[in-house]
Short mmCIF file of C-alpha atoms in Angstrom, two decimals:
data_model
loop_
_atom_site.label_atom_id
_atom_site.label_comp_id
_atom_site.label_asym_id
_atom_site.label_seq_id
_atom_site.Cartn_x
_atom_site.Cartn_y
_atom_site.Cartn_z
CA UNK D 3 -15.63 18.02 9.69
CA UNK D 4 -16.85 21.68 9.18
CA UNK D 5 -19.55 22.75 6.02
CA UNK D 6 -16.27 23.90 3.99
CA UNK D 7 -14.56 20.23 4.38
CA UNK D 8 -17.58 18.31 3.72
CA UNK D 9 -17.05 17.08 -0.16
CA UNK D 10 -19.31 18.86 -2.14
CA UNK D 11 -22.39 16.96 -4.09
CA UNK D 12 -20.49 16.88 -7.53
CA UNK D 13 -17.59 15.34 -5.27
CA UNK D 14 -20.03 12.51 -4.42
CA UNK D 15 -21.58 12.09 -7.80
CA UNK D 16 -18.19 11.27 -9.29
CA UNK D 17 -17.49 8.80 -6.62
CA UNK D 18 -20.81 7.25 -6.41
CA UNK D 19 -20.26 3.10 -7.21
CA UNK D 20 -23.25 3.61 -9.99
CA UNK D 21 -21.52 6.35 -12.24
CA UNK D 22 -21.47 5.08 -15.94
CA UNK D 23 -17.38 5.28 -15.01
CA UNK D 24 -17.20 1.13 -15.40
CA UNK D 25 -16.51 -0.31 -11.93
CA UNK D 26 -19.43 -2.27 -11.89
CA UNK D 27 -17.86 -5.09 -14.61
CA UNK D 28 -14.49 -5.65 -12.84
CA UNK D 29 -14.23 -8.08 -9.40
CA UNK D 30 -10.67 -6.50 -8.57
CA UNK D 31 -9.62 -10.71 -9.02
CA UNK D 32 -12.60 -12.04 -7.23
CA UNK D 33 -14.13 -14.20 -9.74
CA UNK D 34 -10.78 -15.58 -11.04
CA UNK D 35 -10.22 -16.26 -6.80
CA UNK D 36 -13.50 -17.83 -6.74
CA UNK D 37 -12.68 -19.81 -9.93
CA UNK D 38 -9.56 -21.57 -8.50
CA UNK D 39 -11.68 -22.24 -5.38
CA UNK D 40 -9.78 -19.71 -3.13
CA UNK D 41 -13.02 -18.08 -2.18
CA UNK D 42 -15.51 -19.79 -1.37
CA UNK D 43 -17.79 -18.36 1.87
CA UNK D 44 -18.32 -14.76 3.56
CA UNK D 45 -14.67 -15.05 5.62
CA UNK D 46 -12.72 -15.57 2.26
CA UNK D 47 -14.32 -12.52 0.99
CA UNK D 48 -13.48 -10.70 4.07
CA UNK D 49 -9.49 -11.97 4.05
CA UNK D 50 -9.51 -11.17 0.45
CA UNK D 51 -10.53 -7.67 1.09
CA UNK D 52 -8.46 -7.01 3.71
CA UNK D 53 -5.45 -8.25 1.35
CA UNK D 54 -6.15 -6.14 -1.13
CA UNK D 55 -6.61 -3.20 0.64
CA UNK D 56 -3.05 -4.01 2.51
CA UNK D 57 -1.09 -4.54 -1.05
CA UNK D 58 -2.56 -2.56 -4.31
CA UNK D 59 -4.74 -1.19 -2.69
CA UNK D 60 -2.21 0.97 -0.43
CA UNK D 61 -0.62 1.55 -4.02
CA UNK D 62 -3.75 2.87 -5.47
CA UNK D 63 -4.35 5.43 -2.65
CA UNK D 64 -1.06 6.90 -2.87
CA UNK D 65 -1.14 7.47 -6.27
CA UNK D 66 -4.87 8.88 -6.01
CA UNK D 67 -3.19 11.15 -2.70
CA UNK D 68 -0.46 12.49 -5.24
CA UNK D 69 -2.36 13.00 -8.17
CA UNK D 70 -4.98 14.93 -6.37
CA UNK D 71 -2.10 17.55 -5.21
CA UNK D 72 -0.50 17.43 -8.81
CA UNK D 73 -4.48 18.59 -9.65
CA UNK D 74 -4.73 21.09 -7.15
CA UNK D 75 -1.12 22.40 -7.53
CA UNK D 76 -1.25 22.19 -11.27
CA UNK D 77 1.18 20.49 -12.06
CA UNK D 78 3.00 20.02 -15.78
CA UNK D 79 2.44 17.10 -18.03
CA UNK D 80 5.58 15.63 -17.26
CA UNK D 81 4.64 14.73 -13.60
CA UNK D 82 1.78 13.18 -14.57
CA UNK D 83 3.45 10.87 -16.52
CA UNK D 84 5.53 10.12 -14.18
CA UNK D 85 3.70 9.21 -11.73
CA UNK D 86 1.07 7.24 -14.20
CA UNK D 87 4.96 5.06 -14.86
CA UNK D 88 5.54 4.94 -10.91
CA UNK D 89 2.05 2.89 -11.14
CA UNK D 90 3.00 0.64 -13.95
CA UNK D 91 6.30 -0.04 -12.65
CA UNK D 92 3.81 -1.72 -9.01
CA UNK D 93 1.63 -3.52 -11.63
CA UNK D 94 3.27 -6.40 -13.11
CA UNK D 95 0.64 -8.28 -14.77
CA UNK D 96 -0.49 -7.39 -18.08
CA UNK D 97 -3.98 -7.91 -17.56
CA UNK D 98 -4.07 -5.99 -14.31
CA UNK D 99 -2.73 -2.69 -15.84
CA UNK D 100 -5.15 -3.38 -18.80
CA UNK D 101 -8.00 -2.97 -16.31
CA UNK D 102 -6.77 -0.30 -14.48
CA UNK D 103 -6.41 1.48 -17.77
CA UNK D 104 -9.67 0.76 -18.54
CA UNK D 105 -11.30 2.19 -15.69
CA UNK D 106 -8.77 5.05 -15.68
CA UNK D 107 -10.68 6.00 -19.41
CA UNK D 108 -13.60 5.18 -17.91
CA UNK D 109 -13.42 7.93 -15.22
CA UNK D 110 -11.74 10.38 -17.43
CA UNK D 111 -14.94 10.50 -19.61
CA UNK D 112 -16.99 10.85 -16.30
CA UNK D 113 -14.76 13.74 -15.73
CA UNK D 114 -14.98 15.58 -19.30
CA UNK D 115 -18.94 14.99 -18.87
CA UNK D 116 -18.97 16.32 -15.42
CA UNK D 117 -16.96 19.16 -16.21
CA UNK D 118 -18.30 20.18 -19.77
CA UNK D 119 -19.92 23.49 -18.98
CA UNK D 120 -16.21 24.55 -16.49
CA UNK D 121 -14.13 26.14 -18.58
CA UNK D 122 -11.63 26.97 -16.31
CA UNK D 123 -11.41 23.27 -14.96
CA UNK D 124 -11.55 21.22 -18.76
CA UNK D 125 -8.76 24.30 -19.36
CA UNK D 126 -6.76 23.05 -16.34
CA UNK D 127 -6.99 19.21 -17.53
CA UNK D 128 -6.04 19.68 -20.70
CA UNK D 129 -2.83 20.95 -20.01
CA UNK D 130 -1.87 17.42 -19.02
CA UNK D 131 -4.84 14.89 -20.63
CA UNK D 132 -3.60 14.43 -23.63
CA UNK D 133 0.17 13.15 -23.26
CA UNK D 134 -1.26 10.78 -19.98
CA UNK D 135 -3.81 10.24 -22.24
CA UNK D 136 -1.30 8.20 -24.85
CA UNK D 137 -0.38 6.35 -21.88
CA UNK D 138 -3.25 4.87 -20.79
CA UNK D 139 -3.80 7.04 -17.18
CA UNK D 140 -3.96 4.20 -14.49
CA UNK D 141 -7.47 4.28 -12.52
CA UNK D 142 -6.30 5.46 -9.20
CA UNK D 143 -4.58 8.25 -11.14
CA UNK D 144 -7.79 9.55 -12.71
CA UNK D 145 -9.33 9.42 -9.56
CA UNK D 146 -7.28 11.30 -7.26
CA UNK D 147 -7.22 13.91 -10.45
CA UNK D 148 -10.66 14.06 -10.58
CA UNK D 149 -11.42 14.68 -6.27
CA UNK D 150 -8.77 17.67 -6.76
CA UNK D 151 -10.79 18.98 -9.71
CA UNK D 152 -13.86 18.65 -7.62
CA UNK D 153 -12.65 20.41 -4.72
CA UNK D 154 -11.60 17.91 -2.65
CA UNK D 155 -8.38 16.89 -0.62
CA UNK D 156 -5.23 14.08 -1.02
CA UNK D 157 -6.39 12.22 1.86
CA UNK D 158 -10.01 11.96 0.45
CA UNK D 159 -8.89 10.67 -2.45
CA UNK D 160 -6.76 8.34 -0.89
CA UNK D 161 -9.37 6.84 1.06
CA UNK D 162 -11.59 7.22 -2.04
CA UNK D 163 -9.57 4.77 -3.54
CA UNK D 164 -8.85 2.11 -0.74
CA UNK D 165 -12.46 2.27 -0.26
CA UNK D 166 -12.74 0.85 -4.10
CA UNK D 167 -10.54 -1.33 -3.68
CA UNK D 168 -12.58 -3.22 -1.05
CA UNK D 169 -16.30 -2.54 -2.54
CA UNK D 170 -15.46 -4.10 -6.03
CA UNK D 171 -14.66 -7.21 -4.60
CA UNK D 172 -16.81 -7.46 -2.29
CA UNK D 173 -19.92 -6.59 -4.50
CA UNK D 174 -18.38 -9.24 -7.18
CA UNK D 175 -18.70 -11.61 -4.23
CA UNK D 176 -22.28 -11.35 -3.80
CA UNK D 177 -22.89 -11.48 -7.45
CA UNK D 178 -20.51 -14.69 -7.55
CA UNK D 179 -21.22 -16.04 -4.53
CA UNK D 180 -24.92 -15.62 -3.84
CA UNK D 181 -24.30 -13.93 -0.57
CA UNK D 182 -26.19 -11.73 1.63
CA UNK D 183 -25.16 -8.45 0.02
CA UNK D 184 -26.64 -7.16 3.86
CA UNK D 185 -23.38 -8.98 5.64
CA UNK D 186 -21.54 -8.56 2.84
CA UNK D 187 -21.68 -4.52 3.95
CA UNK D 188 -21.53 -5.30 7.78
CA UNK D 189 -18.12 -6.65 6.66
CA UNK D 190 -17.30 -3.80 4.48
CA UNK D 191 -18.00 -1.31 8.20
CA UNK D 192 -15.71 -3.32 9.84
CA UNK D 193 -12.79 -2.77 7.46
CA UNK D 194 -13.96 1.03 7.71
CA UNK D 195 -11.25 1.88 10.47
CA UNK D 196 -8.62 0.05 8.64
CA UNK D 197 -9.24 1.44 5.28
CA UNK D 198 -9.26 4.92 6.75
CA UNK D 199 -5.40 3.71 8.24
CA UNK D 200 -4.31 2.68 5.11
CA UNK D 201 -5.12 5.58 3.61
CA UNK D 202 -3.80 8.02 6.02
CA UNK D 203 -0.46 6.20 5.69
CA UNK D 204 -0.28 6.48 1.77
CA UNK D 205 -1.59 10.24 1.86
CA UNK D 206 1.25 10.66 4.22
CA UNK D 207 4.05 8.99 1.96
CA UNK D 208 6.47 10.45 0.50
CA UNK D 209 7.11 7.53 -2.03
CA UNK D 210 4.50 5.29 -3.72
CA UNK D 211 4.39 2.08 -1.59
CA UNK D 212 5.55 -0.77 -3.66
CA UNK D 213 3.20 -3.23 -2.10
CA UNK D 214 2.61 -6.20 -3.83
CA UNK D 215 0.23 -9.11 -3.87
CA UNK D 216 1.86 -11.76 -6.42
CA UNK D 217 -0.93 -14.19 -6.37
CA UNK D 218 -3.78 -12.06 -7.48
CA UNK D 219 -1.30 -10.44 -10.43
CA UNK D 220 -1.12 -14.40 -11.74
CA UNK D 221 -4.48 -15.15 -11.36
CA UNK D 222 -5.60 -11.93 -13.31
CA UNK D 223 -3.68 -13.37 -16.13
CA UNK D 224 -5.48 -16.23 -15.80
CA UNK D 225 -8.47 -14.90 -15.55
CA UNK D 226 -8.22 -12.73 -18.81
CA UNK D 227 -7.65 -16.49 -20.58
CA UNK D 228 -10.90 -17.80 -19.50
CA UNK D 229 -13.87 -18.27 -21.89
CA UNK D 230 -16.41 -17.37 -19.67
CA UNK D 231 -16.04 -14.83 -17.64
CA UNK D 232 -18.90 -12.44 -15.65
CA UNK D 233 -16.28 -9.56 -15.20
CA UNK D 234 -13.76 -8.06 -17.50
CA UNK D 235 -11.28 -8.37 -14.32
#
């Protein structure tokens, strides 16, 4: 990677686990796994990862990879939408596309903060942020929109969002689990070289996978049922 491909520091501020964006109260399903006793020890987090990242998460980097070149091409409104539908159409449960939507506003405030004092790029969002907007924009949507805005490429976004598809989990599993959050990243390296496959695949796509993962869609609406409950997901 040369200086001019290395994402810039705004790039990595916006992507950084601790922005105020929301991530930190959603498992991505872990705690409603761990409630019905599917998860239990370091390996289940591990197969659970690896899961993810082979079903929604494959969705979620496609539609990051596209919406990053609708941001750099920029694109009209209409597109957008369309691909913030393709996304609803892969995300059955009710409770999952709640929480993607949530994040999705989440990030697009990070965004309008980030970019307050750029005319040129609050100019270029606007053209588009207000019909998604009444839509609820799906997280991985927001997020490949905002790596375009910030300079950077579809197949960084992609792996941008495979790679949060993994940590939220995971991180929920230490929190849930009591686990060594120290292994719990020595497993997160070892899915490095798939994540970065999965996301070279869905950057490559032509059409949005339609991966699915049945099980966690029940158990989110499950989950959302609960009366006590750590994460909002």
């Amino acid at each position: 990677m040369t200086a001019s491909e290395a994402p810039s520091s705004l790039l990595l501020l916006l992507l950084d686990s601790r922005s105020p964006a929301g991530g930190h109260q959603h498992s991505a399903g872990m705690e409603a796994a761990v409630a019905a006793g599917f998860i239990t020890g370091p390996s289940d987090v591990e197969n659970f990862c690896r899961g993810r990242l082979r079903t929604s998460g494959r969705v979620a980097a496609g539609a990051a990879a596209r919406a990053c070149r609708l941001a750099l091409a920029d694109a009209p409104a209409v597109e957008w939408l369309a691909l913030d539908l393709e996304v609803t159409a892969r995300t059955p449960s009710e409770a999952t596309r709640t929480a993607s939507h949530q994040l999705g506003r989440g990030f697009g405030r990070l965004l309008r903060s980030a970019f307050a004092d750029q005319g040129e790029v609050l100019a270029a969002m606007s053209r588009w942020w207000q019909l998604i907007e009444r839509h609820e924009p799906h997280h991985g949507v927001v997020l490949g929109a905002g790596v375009g805005l910030a300079g950077g490429n579809p197949q960084l976004a992609a792996r941008a969002a495979a790679l949060a598809g993994c940590v939220a989990p995971a991180s929920a599993g230490v929190r849930l689990l009591g686990l060594d959050p120290y292994g719990v990243h020595a497993m997160l390296s070892r899915l490095g070289p798939e994540i970065d496959r999965v996301a070279e695949l869905a950057a490559d796509e032509l059409e949005l996978a339609a991966s699915s993962a049945p099980a966690l869609e029940l158990l989110a609406d499950v989950h959302v049922l609960s009366e006590v409950r750590l994460f909002a997901s």
